[in-house]
Coordinates of C-alpha atoms and ligand atoms in Angstrom, one line a residue:
M201 CA 0.0 0.0 0.0
K202 CA 1.2 3.5 -0.8
K203 CA 2.3 5.5 2.2
N204 CA 0.5 8.7 3.0
K205 CA 2.5 11.9 2.5
N206 CA 2.3 14.7 5.1
I207 CA 2.0 18.2 3.5
L208 CA 2.0 21.6 5.2
I209 CA 0.5 24.5 3.4
V210 CA 1.2 27.8 5.0
G211 CA -1.4 30.3 3.8
A212 CA -4.1 27.8 2.8
S213 CA -6.7 30.5 2.2
G214 CA -7.3 33.3 -0.4
G215 CA -6.6 33.1 -4.1
I216 CA -3.9 30.5 -4.7
G217 CA -3.9 29.1 -1.1
T218 CA -7.6 28.0 -1.3
E219 CA -6.9 26.2 -4.5
L220 CA -3.7 24.5 -3.1
L221 CA -5.8 23.3 -0.2
Y222 CA -8.8 22.0 -2.3
Q223 CA -6.5 20.2 -4.8
S224 CA -4.4 18.6 -2.1
I225 CA -7.2 17.3 0.1
E226 CA -8.7 15.6 -2.9
N227 CA -5.6 13.4 -3.0
K228 CA -6.4 10.7 -0.5
N229 CA -2.7 9.7 -0.2
T230 CA -1.9 13.0 1.6
N231 CA -2.5 14.3 5.1
V232 CA -2.8 18.1 4.7
Y233 CA -1.8 20.4 7.5
A234 CA -3.3 23.7 6.5
L235 CA -2.1 26.9 8.3
V236 CA -4.7 29.7 8.2
R237 CA -5.2 32.6 10.6
K238 CA -9.0 32.7 10.7
I239 CA -10.0 30.5 13.6
G240 CA -12.6 27.9 12.7
S241 CA -12.6 28.7 9.0
L242 CA -11.7 25.2 8.0
D243 CA -13.9 23.3 10.5
K244 CA -16.7 22.6 8.1
L245 CA -14.3 21.4 5.4
Q246 CA -12.5 19.2 7.9
K247 CA -15.8 17.3 8.6
K248 CA -15.8 16.2 5.0
H249 CA -12.1 15.5 4.6
Q250 CA -10.5 13.5 7.3
N251 CA -7.1 14.1 5.8
L252 CA -7.4 17.8 6.6
H253 CA -5.7 19.1 9.8
P254 CA -6.2 22.8 10.3
I255 CA -3.6 24.9 12.1
Y256 CA -5.0 28.2 13.2
L257 CA -2.1 30.6 13.6
D258 CA -1.2 34.1 12.6
L259 CA 2.2 34.6 11.1
E260 CA 2.5 37.9 13.0
D261 CA 2.2 36.1 16.3
K262 CA 5.2 36.9 18.5
N263 CA 5.5 33.2 19.4
Y264 CA 4.9 31.9 15.8
K265 CA 7.8 29.5 15.8
K266 CA 7.0 27.9 19.2
K267 CA 3.3 27.7 18.4
L268 CA 4.0 26.0 15.0
E269 CA 6.3 23.6 16.7
N270 CA 3.6 22.7 19.3
S271 CA 0.9 22.3 16.5
L272 CA 3.1 19.8 14.8
I273 CA 4.5 18.1 17.9
N274 CA 2.9 14.7 17.1
V275 CA 3.8 14.8 13.4
K276 CA 7.2 13.1 13.1
Q277 CA 7.7 13.3 9.4
I278 CA 6.7 16.0 6.9
E279 CA 7.5 15.4 3.2
L280 CA 6.3 18.7 1.7
C281 CA 5.8 22.3 2.6
I282 CA 4.4 25.1 0.4
F283 CA 4.9 28.5 2.0
N284 CA 2.2 30.3 0.1
A285 CA 1.3 33.1 2.5
G286 CA 2.2 36.6 1.5
Y287 CA 1.5 40.2 2.4
L288 CA 1.5 43.1 -0.1
H289 CA 1.6 46.6 1.2
L290 CA 1.4 49.3 -1.5
N291 CA 3.1 52.5 -0.6
T292 CA 5.9 54.8 -2.0
F293 CA 9.4 54.4 -0.5
L294 CA 9.5 57.6 1.5
N295 CA 6.0 57.1 2.9
L296 CA 6.5 53.6 4.2
N297 CA 6.3 53.5 8.0
S298 CA 8.0 51.1 10.4
K299 CA 4.7 49.2 11.1
E300 CA 4.2 48.5 7.4
I301 CA 7.9 47.5 6.8
E302 CA 8.0 45.2 9.9
K303 CA 4.7 43.5 9.0
S304 CA 6.0 42.9 5.5
F305 CA 9.2 41.4 6.7
Q306 CA 7.5 39.4 9.5
I307 CA 5.1 37.6 7.0
N308 CA 7.3 37.5 3.9
A309 CA 10.8 36.9 5.3
F310 CA 10.9 35.9 9.0
A311 CA 8.0 33.5 9.0
P312 CA 9.3 31.4 6.0
L313 CA 12.7 31.1 7.8
Y314 CA 11.2 30.0 11.2
T315 CA 8.9 27.6 9.4
A316 CA 11.9 25.9 7.7
Q317 CA 13.6 25.7 11.1
V318 CA 10.6 23.9 12.5
L319 CA 10.3 21.5 9.5
L320 CA 14.0 20.6 9.0
P321 CA 14.1 18.0 11.9
K322 CA 11.0 16.4 10.5
M323 CA 12.5 16.1 7.0
L324 CA 16.1 15.0 7.7
K325 CA 15.5 11.3 8.2
K326 CA 13.5 10.5 5.1
G327 CA 13.7 13.7 3.0
G328 CA 11.5 16.6 2.2
H329 CA 10.8 19.5 -0.1
I330 CA 10.1 23.1 1.0
V331 CA 8.7 25.4 -1.8
Q332 CA 8.8 29.1 -1.1
I333 CA 6.3 31.2 -3.1
S334 CA 7.9 34.5 -3.9
T335 CA 7.3 37.0 -6.7
M336 CA 8.9 38.1 -10.0
G337 CA 9.6 41.4 -8.4
A338 CA 12.1 39.8 -6.0
I339 CA 14.3 38.6 -8.9
Q340 CA 17.3 40.7 -9.7
G341 CA 16.9 42.5 -13.1
S342 CA 13.2 41.9 -13.4
V343 CA 10.8 44.7 -14.3
K344 CA 10.0 46.7 -11.1
F345 CA 6.9 48.6 -10.1
S346 CA 6.5 51.7 -7.9
G347 CA 5.1 51.2 -4.4
L348 CA 6.3 47.6 -4.0
T349 CA 9.5 48.2 -2.0
A350 CA 8.2 46.6 1.2
Y351 CA 6.6 43.7 -0.6
S352 CA 9.2 42.7 -3.2
G353 CA 12.1 43.7 -0.8
S354 CA 10.8 41.3 1.9
K355 CA 10.0 38.6 -0.6
S356 CA 13.5 38.7 -2.0
V357 CA 14.7 37.3 1.3
M358 CA 13.0 34.0 0.3
C359 CA 15.2 33.8 -2.7
N360 CA 18.4 34.2 -0.8
L361 CA 17.2 31.9 2.0
T362 CA 16.6 29.2 -0.6
E363 CA 20.1 29.3 -2.0
L364 CA 21.7 29.3 1.4
F365 CA 19.5 26.6 2.9
A366 CA 20.2 24.4 -0.1
E367 CA 23.9 24.9 0.2
E368 CA 23.9 24.0 3.9
H369 CA 21.8 20.9 3.4
K370 CA 23.0 19.6 0.1
D371 CA 24.3 16.4 1.6
T372 CA 20.9 15.6 3.1
L373 CA 17.6 14.6 1.5
V374 CA 16.0 17.9 2.2
R375 CA 15.4 20.3 -0.8
M376 CA 14.3 23.9 -1.0
N377 CA 13.2 25.8 -4.1
C378 CA 11.7 29.2 -4.6
L379 CA 9.0 29.9 -7.2
C380 CA 8.8 33.6 -8.2
L381 CA 5.3 34.0 -9.6
G382 CA 4.2 36.5 -12.2
A383 CA 0.6 37.8 -12.3
V384 CA -2.2 35.5 -11.1
Q385 CA -5.8 36.9 -11.0
T386 CA -6.3 37.2 -7.2
E387 CA -7.3 39.8 -4.7
M388 CA -3.7 40.6 -4.0
L389 CA -3.1 41.3 -7.7
K390 CA -6.2 43.6 -7.8
K391 CA -4.8 45.5 -4.8
A392 CA -1.5 46.2 -6.6
F393 CA -2.8 46.6 -10.1
P394 CA -6.5 47.3 -10.1
D395 CA -6.8 47.7 -13.9
F396 CA -4.7 44.7 -14.9
Q397 CA -6.3 41.4 -15.9
A398 CA -4.0 38.4 -15.6
I399 CA -4.3 35.4 -17.9
V400 CA -3.4 32.9 -15.2
K401 CA -6.1 31.8 -12.8
P402 CA -5.4 30.7 -9.2
K403 CA -6.6 27.1 -9.9
E404 CA -4.1 26.7 -12.8
M405 CA -1.2 28.2 -10.7
A406 CA -2.0 25.9 -7.8
Q407 CA -2.0 22.9 -10.1
F408 CA 1.5 23.9 -11.4
I409 CA 2.8 24.6 -7.8
L410 CA 1.6 21.2 -6.5
H411 CA 3.1 19.3 -9.5
F412 CA 6.4 21.1 -9.0
A413 CA 6.3 20.5 -5.2
F414 CA 5.7 16.8 -5.6
E415 CA 8.0 16.1 -8.6
S416 CA 10.9 18.6 -8.9
H417 CA 12.9 17.9 -5.8
K418 CA 14.3 14.8 -7.6
F419 CA 16.1 17.1 -10.0
I420 CA 16.1 20.7 -8.7
N421 CA 17.5 22.2 -5.4
G422 CA 18.3 25.7 -4.2
K423 CA 16.8 27.3 -7.4
I424 CA 15.0 30.6 -7.8
I425 CA 12.6 30.0 -10.6
P426 CA 10.6 32.6 -12.5
V427 CA 7.0 31.4 -13.2
S428 CA 5.9 34.1 -15.5
L429 CA 4.6 34.7 -19.0
S430 CA 6.1 38.2 -19.2
T431 CA 9.3 38.9 -21.1
P432 CA 12.2 39.3 -20.3
Ligands
LIG726 N1 -1.4 36.9 -7.3 C1 -0.3 37.3 -7.9 O1 -0.3 37.9 -9.0 C2 1.0 36.9 -7.2 C3 2.2 37.3 -7.9 C4 3.4 37.0 -7.3 C5 3.4 36.3 -6.1 N2 2.3 36.0 -5.5 C6 2.4 35.3 -4.2 O2 1.5 34.2 -4.2 C7 1.1 33.9 -2.8 C8 -0.4 33.8 -2.8 O3 -1.0 35.1 -3.1 P1 -2.5 35.4 -3.6 O4 -2.4 36.1 -4.8 O5 -3.3 34.1 -3.6 O6 -2.9 36.4 -2.5 P2 -3.9 36.4 -1.2 O7 -5.2 35.9 -1.7 O8 -3.8 37.7 -0.6 O9 -3.2 35.3 -0.3 C9 -2.3 35.6 0.7 C10 -2.2 34.4 1.7 O10 -1.4 34.8 2.8 C11 -2.1 34.7 4.0 N3 -1.6 35.6 5.0 C12 -1.4 36.9 4.9 N4 -1.0 37.4 6.1 C13 -1.1 36.4 7.0 C14 -0.9 36.3 8.4 N5 -0.5 37.3 9.1 N6 -1.0 35.1 9.0 C15 -1.4 34.0 8.2 N7 -1.6 34.0 6.9 C16 -1.5 35.2 6.3 C17 -3.5 35.0 3.6 O11 -4.4 34.6 4.6 P3 -5.9 35.3 4.7 O12 -6.7 34.6 3.7 O13 -6.3 35.1 6.1 O14 -5.7 36.8 4.4 C18 -3.6 34.1 2.3 O15 -3.7 32.8 2.6 C19 1.7 35.1 -2.0 O16 2.8 34.7 -1.3 C20 2.0 36.1 -3.0 O17 3.0 37.0 -2.6 C21 1.1 36.3 -6.0

């Protein structure tokens, strides 16, 4: 019999996150640990899907790392993590205040790092894959947009973290890769670019991310990968 895989999705709500959640719980060979911040929001879904295990936690919580550790205390092995959560604050450089900058870095940079620290011991024995979801704006030389300093700046930490993590763990079976997404039609995109209509839908992007997360670790490690239709 095929062994069940344990997956953690951080940010399993909203545009791409909801799709990641729905598509992964349909796979009966997975146990899905879904981190969302709205307490009780997954209770109804959990009744229909016994392989769904909600974790109600805010990435801004001061004790985020400890609380995540406690939530996963009985889960000895995790094969896959998709860090999908993200926070976009739109403001011009000089007008950014410390609250907005700190929130951006807490959610987009510190939380992915602490999450990986919690997961690593659960992946070392049998292997695992951590997929960071970043943005095209975090890639050096990509087209930049005004007002996205706090967002793209904090998301770029995910890219560097991926390369450094992969170097440090290259002799283990743990892999980390970073997908830098282009435009996907979600609320976040509407907030940043109200008049822009993206070709890619959240459902399609979630399909791609899940396929990548399940398959690519056999061939790819420590890579920052643009997932975008734009040129260059
Ligand atoms: N859409 C695009 O065009 C695009 C482009 C490049 C990169 N991305 C990246 O793709 C990912 C998904 O984005 P999306 O477009 O689907 O946007 P979204 O709907 O705004 O989703 C953001 C996710 O992050 C979660 N989140 C934010 N702050 C949180 C907190 N303090 N604690 C826990 N969870 C928190 C949200 O939870 P709630 O539902 O509770 O708010 C939601 O699950 C993000 O990392 C984003 O940066 C998107």
